[in-house]
Coordinates of C-alpha atoms in Angstrom, one line a residue:
M5 CA -42.6 11.2 -50.1
A6 CA -40.1 8.5 -50.9
S7 CA -37.1 8.3 -48.6
S8 CA -33.7 9.0 -50.0
L9 CA -32.1 6.7 -47.5
P10 CA -31.0 3.2 -48.6
R11 CA -33.3 0.4 -47.6
L12 CA -31.9 -2.3 -45.3
P13 CA -33.1 -5.8 -44.2
Y14 CA -34.8 -6.1 -40.8
G15 CA -32.4 -6.5 -37.9
T16 CA -29.5 -4.8 -39.7
W17 CA -28.3 -1.2 -39.6
P18 CA -25.0 0.6 -40.3
S19 CA -23.0 1.6 -37.3
P20 CA -19.6 3.3 -36.7
I21 CA -19.1 1.0 -33.7
S22 CA -16.8 -2.0 -34.4
A23 CA -15.6 -4.7 -32.1
A24 CA -12.1 -3.2 -32.3
S25 CA -13.4 0.3 -31.3
V26 CA -15.4 -1.3 -28.4
A27 CA -12.2 -2.9 -27.1
A28 CA -10.2 0.3 -27.5
A29 CA -12.8 2.3 -25.7
S30 CA -13.1 0.0 -22.7
P31 CA -10.0 0.3 -20.6
R32 CA -10.0 -1.2 -17.1
Y33 CA -9.0 1.0 -14.2
E34 CA -7.3 -0.7 -11.2
G35 CA -6.4 1.4 -8.2
A36 CA -5.7 5.1 -7.8
A37 CA -3.7 7.0 -5.2
F38 CA -2.4 10.4 -4.2
V39 CA 1.4 10.3 -4.2
A40 CA 3.7 12.9 -2.7
A41 CA 6.5 14.1 -5.1
P42 CA 9.2 16.7 -4.9
D43 CA 7.4 18.9 -7.4
G44 CA 4.0 18.6 -5.8
E45 CA 1.3 16.0 -5.3
E46 CA 0.7 13.5 -8.1
I47 CA -2.2 11.2 -8.9
W48 CA -1.4 7.6 -10.0
W49 CA -3.7 5.0 -11.4
G50 CA -3.6 1.6 -13.0
Q51 CA -5.1 1.3 -16.5
S52 CA -5.3 -1.4 -19.1
V53 CA -4.1 -0.7 -22.6
P54 CA -6.3 -2.5 -25.2
A55 CA -3.9 -1.8 -28.1
E56 CA -1.1 -3.6 -26.2
S57 CA -3.0 -6.9 -25.6
G58 CA -4.7 -5.5 -22.5
R59 CA -1.6 -5.1 -20.4
T60 CA -2.0 -3.0 -17.2
T61 CA 0.2 0.0 -17.0
V62 CA 0.4 2.6 -14.2
R63 CA 0.0 6.3 -15.2
R64 CA 0.4 9.5 -13.3
R65 CA -0.8 13.1 -13.5
L66 CA 1.9 15.5 -12.4
A67 CA 1.3 18.6 -10.4
D68 CA 1.2 20.7 -13.6
G69 CA -1.5 18.5 -15.1
T70 CA 0.7 16.6 -17.5
V71 CA -0.1 12.9 -17.8
E72 CA 2.6 10.4 -18.5
E73 CA 3.2 6.6 -18.4
L74 CA 5.0 5.4 -15.3
L75 CA 5.2 1.7 -16.1
P76 CA 6.5 1.2 -19.7
A77 CA 5.8 -1.8 -22.0
P78 CA 6.2 -4.7 -21.8
W79 CA 5.8 -4.6 -18.0
N80 CA 2.3 -5.7 -17.0
A81 CA 0.9 -5.1 -13.4
R82 CA -1.5 -8.0 -12.8
S83 CA -1.8 -10.3 -9.8
R84 CA -3.2 -13.9 -9.9
V85 CA -3.8 -14.4 -6.2
H86 CA -7.2 -16.1 -5.9
E87 CA -7.0 -16.1 -9.7
Y88 CA -9.0 -12.9 -9.7
G89 CA -6.0 -10.9 -8.5
G90 CA -6.4 -7.3 -7.3
G91 CA -4.1 -4.8 -5.6
P92 CA -1.2 -5.3 -8.1
W93 CA 0.6 -2.1 -7.4
A94 CA 1.4 0.4 -4.6
A95 CA 3.3 3.6 -4.3
T96 CA 6.0 4.1 -1.6
D97 CA 6.3 7.2 0.5
D98 CA 9.4 8.3 -1.6
G99 CA 7.7 8.0 -5.0
A100 CA 8.7 4.4 -6.1
L101 CA 6.3 2.0 -7.7
C102 CA 6.0 -1.5 -6.4
F103 CA 4.1 -3.9 -8.7
V104 CA 3.3 -7.5 -9.4
E105 CA 4.5 -8.5 -12.9
K106 CA 1.9 -10.7 -14.6
T107 CA 4.3 -13.1 -16.4
D108 CA 6.2 -14.2 -13.3
Q109 CA 4.0 -13.0 -10.4
R110 CA 7.1 -11.6 -8.7
I111 CA 7.0 -8.2 -6.9
W112 CA 9.2 -5.6 -8.6
I113 CA 10.1 -2.0 -7.7
L114 CA 10.6 0.9 -10.0
A115 CA 12.4 3.8 -8.4
P116 CA 12.5 7.2 -10.1
D117 CA 15.0 7.4 -13.0
S118 CA 15.8 3.7 -12.8
E119 CA 14.9 0.3 -14.2
P120 CA 12.6 -2.2 -12.4
R121 CA 14.4 -4.6 -10.0
A122 CA 13.0 -7.7 -8.4
L123 CA 12.0 -7.8 -4.7
T124 CA 10.9 -11.5 -4.7
P125 CA 12.6 -14.6 -6.1
A126 CA 12.0 -16.3 -9.4
G127 CA 10.8 -19.9 -9.8
T128 CA 9.1 -20.3 -6.4
R129 CA 5.5 -20.8 -7.6
M130 CA 4.4 -18.0 -5.3
R131 CA 2.0 -15.3 -6.2
F132 CA 1.5 -11.9 -4.6
G133 CA -1.3 -9.3 -4.6
G134 CA -3.1 -6.8 -2.4
L135 CA 0.0 -4.7 -2.2
R136 CA 0.1 -1.9 0.4
F137 CA 2.8 0.4 1.6
A138 CA 2.3 1.5 5.3
A139 CA 4.6 2.3 8.2
G140 CA 7.5 2.4 5.9
E141 CA 7.1 -1.2 4.8
L142 CA 5.7 -3.1 1.8
W143 CA 2.9 -5.5 2.7
A144 CA 1.3 -8.1 0.5
I145 CA -0.9 -11.2 0.4
R146 CA 1.1 -14.3 -0.6
E147 CA -0.3 -17.4 -2.2
D148 CA 2.0 -20.3 -2.0
H149 CA 1.6 -23.1 -4.6
T150 CA 4.8 -24.9 -3.8
R151 CA 3.1 -27.7 -1.8
P152 CA 0.5 -30.2 -3.1
G153 CA -3.2 -29.5 -2.4
V154 CA -4.8 -26.2 -1.5
P155 CA -2.5 -23.2 -1.7
A156 CA -1.4 -21.6 1.5
R157 CA -2.0 -17.9 2.0
D158 CA -0.5 -15.4 4.5
I159 CA 0.2 -11.7 4.9
V160 CA 3.8 -11.0 4.4
R161 CA 6.3 -8.1 4.7
V162 CA 8.7 -7.8 1.7
P163 CA 12.0 -6.0 2.2
R164 CA 12.6 -3.1 -0.2
N165 CA 16.3 -3.6 -0.4
G166 CA 16.0 -6.6 -2.8
S167 CA 17.4 -9.2 -0.3
A168 CA 14.4 -11.5 -0.9
A169 CA 15.1 -11.6 -4.6
S170 CA 17.7 -14.3 -4.0
D171 CA 16.6 -15.6 -0.6
V172 CA 12.9 -16.4 -0.1
D173 CA 13.4 -16.6 3.7
Q174 CA 13.9 -12.8 3.8
I175 CA 10.1 -12.5 3.1
V176 CA 8.6 -12.2 6.6
S177 CA 5.4 -14.2 7.1
V178 CA 3.5 -11.9 9.4
V179 CA 0.3 -13.9 10.0
A180 CA -1.7 -16.8 8.5
G181 CA -4.1 -19.0 10.4
S182 CA -6.9 -19.1 7.8
D183 CA -7.5 -20.3 4.2
F184 CA -7.8 -16.8 2.9
V185 CA -6.7 -13.3 3.9
A186 CA -7.3 -9.8 2.6
H187 CA -7.2 -6.1 3.5
P188 CA -4.1 -5.8 5.8
A189 CA -4.2 -2.5 7.6
V190 CA -1.3 -1.4 9.8
S191 CA -2.1 1.1 12.7
P192 CA -0.6 4.6 12.4
D193 CA 1.9 3.8 15.1
G194 CA 2.9 0.5 13.6
S195 CA 1.9 -1.5 16.7
H196 CA -1.2 -3.4 15.4
L197 CA -2.4 -5.1 12.3
A198 CA -6.1 -5.5 11.3
W199 CA -7.1 -7.9 8.4
I200 CA -9.9 -9.9 7.0
A201 CA -9.8 -13.8 7.2
W202 CA -12.1 -16.6 6.1
N203 CA -12.1 -20.3 5.5
H204 CA -13.5 -22.9 3.1
P205 CA -16.3 -23.5 2.3
A206 CA -17.5 -19.9 3.0
M207 CA -17.3 -17.3 0.3
P208 CA -16.2 -13.8 1.4
W209 CA -19.7 -12.5 1.2
D210 CA -21.0 -15.3 3.4
S211 CA -18.7 -15.4 6.4
T212 CA -15.5 -13.5 7.2
E213 CA -13.8 -12.3 10.3
L214 CA -12.2 -9.0 11.1
R215 CA -9.1 -9.9 13.1
L216 CA -6.8 -7.6 15.2
G217 CA -3.4 -8.5 16.5
R218 CA -0.4 -6.8 18.1
F219 CA 3.1 -7.1 16.5
V220 CA 5.6 -9.1 18.6
N221 CA 9.0 -9.1 17.0
G222 CA 7.5 -8.1 13.7
R223 CA 4.9 -10.9 13.6
I224 CA 1.3 -11.5 14.8
E225 CA 1.2 -14.4 17.2
K226 CA -2.2 -13.8 18.8
W227 CA -5.3 -12.0 17.6
Q228 CA -8.9 -11.3 18.6
T229 CA -11.9 -11.3 16.3
V230 CA -13.4 -7.8 16.3
A231 CA -16.4 -8.6 14.0
G232 CA -17.8 -11.3 11.9
G233 CA -18.5 -15.0 12.1
P234 CA -21.4 -17.1 10.7
D235 CA -23.7 -15.0 8.4
R236 CA -21.5 -11.9 8.8
A237 CA -19.0 -10.6 6.3
P238 CA -16.9 -7.6 7.5
L239 CA -14.7 -5.9 4.9
Q240 CA -12.0 -3.3 4.5
P241 CA -10.6 -2.3 7.9
E242 CA -9.0 1.2 8.0
W243 CA -7.5 3.0 10.9
L244 CA -9.1 6.3 12.0
D245 CA -6.3 6.8 14.6
T246 CA -4.1 4.6 16.7
D247 CA -7.1 3.4 18.8
R248 CA -10.1 3.3 16.4
L249 CA -10.9 1.2 13.4
V250 CA -13.4 1.8 10.7
F251 CA -14.7 -1.2 8.7
L252 CA -17.7 -2.5 6.8
D253 CA -20.1 -5.0 8.3
D254 CA -23.5 -6.4 7.5
P255 CA -25.3 -7.6 10.7
D256 CA -28.7 -6.7 9.2
G257 CA -28.0 -7.9 5.7
R258 CA -26.7 -4.5 4.4
W259 CA -23.0 -3.5 4.4
N260 CA -22.6 -0.3 6.3
L261 CA -19.8 1.7 7.9
H262 CA -18.9 0.7 11.5
S263 CA -16.3 1.9 14.0
W264 CA -14.6 -0.1 16.7
S265 CA -12.5 0.7 19.7
A266 CA -11.4 -1.4 22.7
S267 CA -13.5 0.8 25.0
H268 CA -16.7 1.1 23.0
G269 CA -16.7 -2.0 20.8
A270 CA -18.4 -1.9 17.4
T271 CA -20.8 0.9 16.5
P272 CA -22.6 1.6 13.2
I273 CA -21.9 4.9 11.4
A274 CA -24.9 6.5 9.6
P275 CA -26.5 3.1 8.6
A276 CA -28.7 3.2 5.5
P277 CA -30.9 0.7 3.5
E278 CA -28.1 0.6 0.9
D279 CA -24.8 -1.3 0.6
T280 CA -21.4 0.1 1.2
G281 CA -19.5 -3.0 0.3
G282 CA -19.7 -5.9 -2.1
P283 CA -18.4 -9.3 -3.0
L284 CA -14.6 -9.5 -2.4
W285 CA -13.8 -10.9 -5.9
S286 CA -10.4 -9.2 -5.9
L287 CA -8.0 -8.1 -3.3
G288 CA -8.1 -4.5 -4.3
G289 CA -11.8 -3.9 -3.6
R290 CA -12.3 -0.5 -1.8
W291 CA -15.7 1.0 -1.1
Y292 CA -14.7 4.0 1.1
A293 CA -11.7 6.1 2.0
L294 CA -11.1 8.3 5.0
G295 CA -10.1 11.9 4.8
A296 CA -7.8 13.6 7.3
D297 CA -10.7 14.7 9.5
G298 CA -12.3 11.3 9.6
T299 CA -14.9 12.1 6.9
A300 CA -15.6 8.9 4.9
V301 CA -16.2 9.2 1.2
C302 CA -18.1 6.0 0.3
V303 CA -20.2 4.2 -2.2
R304 CA -23.8 3.4 -1.5
T305 CA -25.6 0.9 -3.7
Q306 CA -29.3 0.3 -4.2
G307 CA -29.6 -0.9 -7.8
T308 CA -27.3 2.0 -8.9
D309 CA -24.2 3.3 -7.2
R310 CA -23.9 6.8 -5.7
V311 CA -21.1 8.5 -3.8
V312 CA -21.7 10.2 -0.5
A313 CA -19.6 11.9 2.3
V314 CA -20.2 10.8 5.9
A315 CA -18.9 13.2 8.5
P316 CA -17.4 11.8 11.8
G317 CA -20.7 12.7 13.6
G318 CA -22.8 10.8 11.1
D319 CA -24.1 13.7 8.9
M320 CA -24.2 12.6 5.3
H321 CA -24.4 14.5 2.0
D322 CA -24.6 13.3 -1.6
L323 CA -21.6 14.1 -3.8
G324 CA -23.6 13.6 -7.0
G325 CA -21.2 13.0 -9.9
P326 CA -21.4 11.2 -13.3
V327 CA -20.8 7.6 -12.1
S328 CA -23.6 5.0 -11.5
S329 CA -22.0 1.6 -11.6
D330 CA -18.8 -0.3 -10.7
V331 CA -17.8 2.5 -8.3
S332 CA -14.9 2.3 -5.9
V333 CA -13.4 5.0 -3.7
E334 CA -9.7 4.5 -4.0
D335 CA -8.0 7.2 -1.8
A336 CA -8.6 10.4 0.1
A337 CA -6.4 13.3 1.1
G338 CA -7.7 16.2 3.0
R339 CA -11.1 17.1 1.6
R340 CA -10.6 15.3 -1.7
A341 CA -11.1 11.8 -2.9
L342 CA -10.2 9.6 -6.0
V343 CA -13.1 7.7 -7.4
I344 CA -13.2 5.0 -10.2
G345 CA -16.5 4.2 -11.8
S346 CA -18.6 4.0 -14.9
R347 CA -21.2 6.4 -16.3
T348 CA -24.6 5.3 -17.5
D349 CA -23.3 5.2 -21.0
G350 CA -20.7 2.7 -19.9
A351 CA -17.7 5.1 -20.1
A352 CA -15.3 4.3 -17.2
G353 CA -12.8 6.7 -15.7
V354 CA -11.0 8.1 -12.7
W355 CA -12.3 11.3 -11.1
L356 CA -10.9 13.7 -8.5
V357 CA -13.8 14.7 -6.2
D358 CA -13.9 17.8 -4.0
I359 CA -15.9 16.9 -0.9
D360 CA -16.9 20.5 0.0
S361 CA -18.1 21.6 -3.4
A362 CA -19.1 18.2 -4.8
R363 CA -17.1 19.1 -7.9
W364 CA -15.9 16.1 -10.1
E365 CA -12.8 16.6 -12.1
P366 CA -11.9 13.9 -14.7
V367 CA -8.4 12.5 -14.3
A368 CA -8.6 9.7 -16.9
G369 CA -11.3 8.4 -19.2
G370 CA -14.9 9.1 -18.4
E371 CA -15.9 10.1 -21.9
S372 CA -17.9 8.0 -24.4
A373 CA -16.0 7.1 -27.6
W374 CA -19.1 7.5 -29.8
P375 CA -21.7 10.3 -30.4
A376 CA -24.7 10.2 -28.2
E377 CA -27.0 9.3 -31.1
W378 CA -25.2 5.9 -31.3
T379 CA -25.0 5.2 -27.5
P380 CA -27.8 3.2 -25.9
R381 CA -29.6 4.9 -23.0
P382 CA -30.1 2.7 -20.0
I383 CA -33.7 2.0 -18.7
E384 CA -33.9 1.1 -15.0
L385 CA -36.1 -2.0 -14.4
S386 CA -37.0 -3.9 -11.3
T387 CA -39.0 -7.1 -10.6
E388 CA -39.6 -9.4 -7.7
G389 CA -37.3 -12.4 -7.5
P390 CA -37.1 -15.5 -5.3
R391 CA -34.9 -13.6 -2.8
G392 CA -36.3 -10.1 -3.1
E393 CA -36.4 -7.3 -5.6
V394 CA -34.1 -7.6 -8.6
H395 CA -32.8 -4.5 -10.3
A396 CA -31.8 -4.3 -14.0
F397 CA -30.6 -1.9 -16.6
A398 CA -31.9 -2.5 -20.1
F399 CA -30.0 -1.0 -23.0
P400 CA -32.3 -0.8 -26.1
R401 CA -30.5 -0.6 -29.4
R402 CA -30.0 2.9 -30.7
T403 CA -29.5 3.8 -34.3
R404 CA -30.6 6.2 -36.9
R405 CA -33.9 5.3 -38.6
R406 CA -33.7 3.5 -41.9
P407 CA -36.5 2.3 -44.2
L408 CA -36.9 -1.5 -44.3
R409 CA -36.2 -3.5 -47.5
R410 CA -39.3 -5.0 -49.0
G411 CA -39.5 -8.8 -48.4
S412 CA -37.0 -8.9 -45.6
F413 CA -37.8 -10.8 -42.4
R414 CA -39.3 -8.9 -39.5
P415 CA -38.1 -10.2 -36.1
T416 CA -40.8 -12.1 -34.2
S417 CA -39.5 -11.5 -30.7
S418 CA -36.9 -9.7 -28.7
S419 CA -34.1 -11.4 -27.0
Y420 CA -31.6 -10.2 -24.4
T421 CA -28.2 -11.1 -23.1
V422 CA -27.3 -10.6 -19.5
V423 CA -23.8 -9.1 -19.4
R424 CA -23.4 -8.2 -15.8
R425 CA -25.0 -9.6 -12.6
A426 CA -24.3 -8.4 -9.1
M427 CA -24.1 -10.7 -6.2
S428 CA -26.7 -9.7 -3.7
A429 CA -30.0 -11.5 -4.4
V430 CA -29.0 -13.8 -7.2
R431 CA -25.8 -15.4 -5.9
H432 CA -26.1 -14.6 -2.3
P433 CA -28.5 -17.0 -0.7
R434 CA -28.3 -15.6 2.8
R435 CA -29.0 -12.0 1.9
S436 CA -32.3 -10.5 3.1
A437 CA -35.2 -9.8 0.8
T438 CA -34.2 -6.2 0.6
S439 CA -30.8 -6.8 -1.0
P440 CA -30.8 -5.9 -4.7
A441 CA -29.3 -7.7 -7.6
V442 CA -28.3 -5.7 -10.7
E443 CA -28.3 -6.9 -14.2
S444 CA -27.3 -5.1 -17.4
V445 CA -29.5 -6.3 -20.3
C446 CA -28.6 -5.6 -23.9
W447 CA -31.5 -5.9 -26.3
T448 CA -30.6 -7.4 -29.6

């Protein structure tokens, strides 16, 4: 029986997917947080807007479920610290939004029912990122380009009253002492600061240090190295209470949760042959969050990402969920967590996860823009590489069948384009043979 469908040349097929629709369906999510508000708890998140030249806005879901834009156009929350940026916004404890504006790299604050006002001065050639609000203060990573040569970086405290907008000396340099800094974490009682530091020529997956210091007159004058050094790359310190730190470390080649106290030193928490951690490309990288009872909701990566809950005693249970790549755990409150990630079909989003029931509630995104019949289905692949097993996802083309036009050229071979490559085995020469790399491969 002759087909009623039109015949097409080899290698071509009609598709409802255009370049414009791909861009519109691929927003970038950057940070998410639970925020207390007079009318009940809100959820805030950063999201790019493809239709507005990709600017990053901050949106919120109110207690009644209504979603609204918090940061209006043309404001654009993007940091350029380390060029890759990260951590461009933070919420204060009274519901104000602090953010780094892309065009001038100044920190601004947007209080409820008001216009943004500057917190840092103009024309200084300074950049800010890794914003965090803790102990009633705004903390940030500053990158200073005012002097020739390599930029200087330090952890700073920025006054909320706007006094530094006209006087740069009002910005308090809390600690420096290294070429790079990240992940400042203030203890609950405000007495100590933990942070990550590293120096040239090391990359932050080669060699970093977790440093801890006591505040003296608002600054850190002395510190101790809690973890790290050659061939170690601790990440993301968080305070469990005033005496105990939780952080990520990789003494055996895999990033896993660890705890530290002055009395017991560093101890691994439920170690596994997977990675909770990754390359610190941007300042906002977060691989776990701590609930009120000390339960850690964290990412574990072995080719694909999964999300698990680790109880204080070390018991672990899988939280399931739709995400499998680019997963970060942004915040936790009580027995709930906010997770950003992508599904196997590439749809990214923000989810609210209930730890007890393992229920995932979509907050933003998370849905494919196209019917399933047009969406490639990933195939998991693995092969041995020069530094261990290499994992890949192949996305074969997916389309409705069409008869071929007589006389058109049949393709003689398949080709592929690598569109994403993780660090572990490919770019990480010191990683053990068990560390995976991940590639996403699109067949054309």
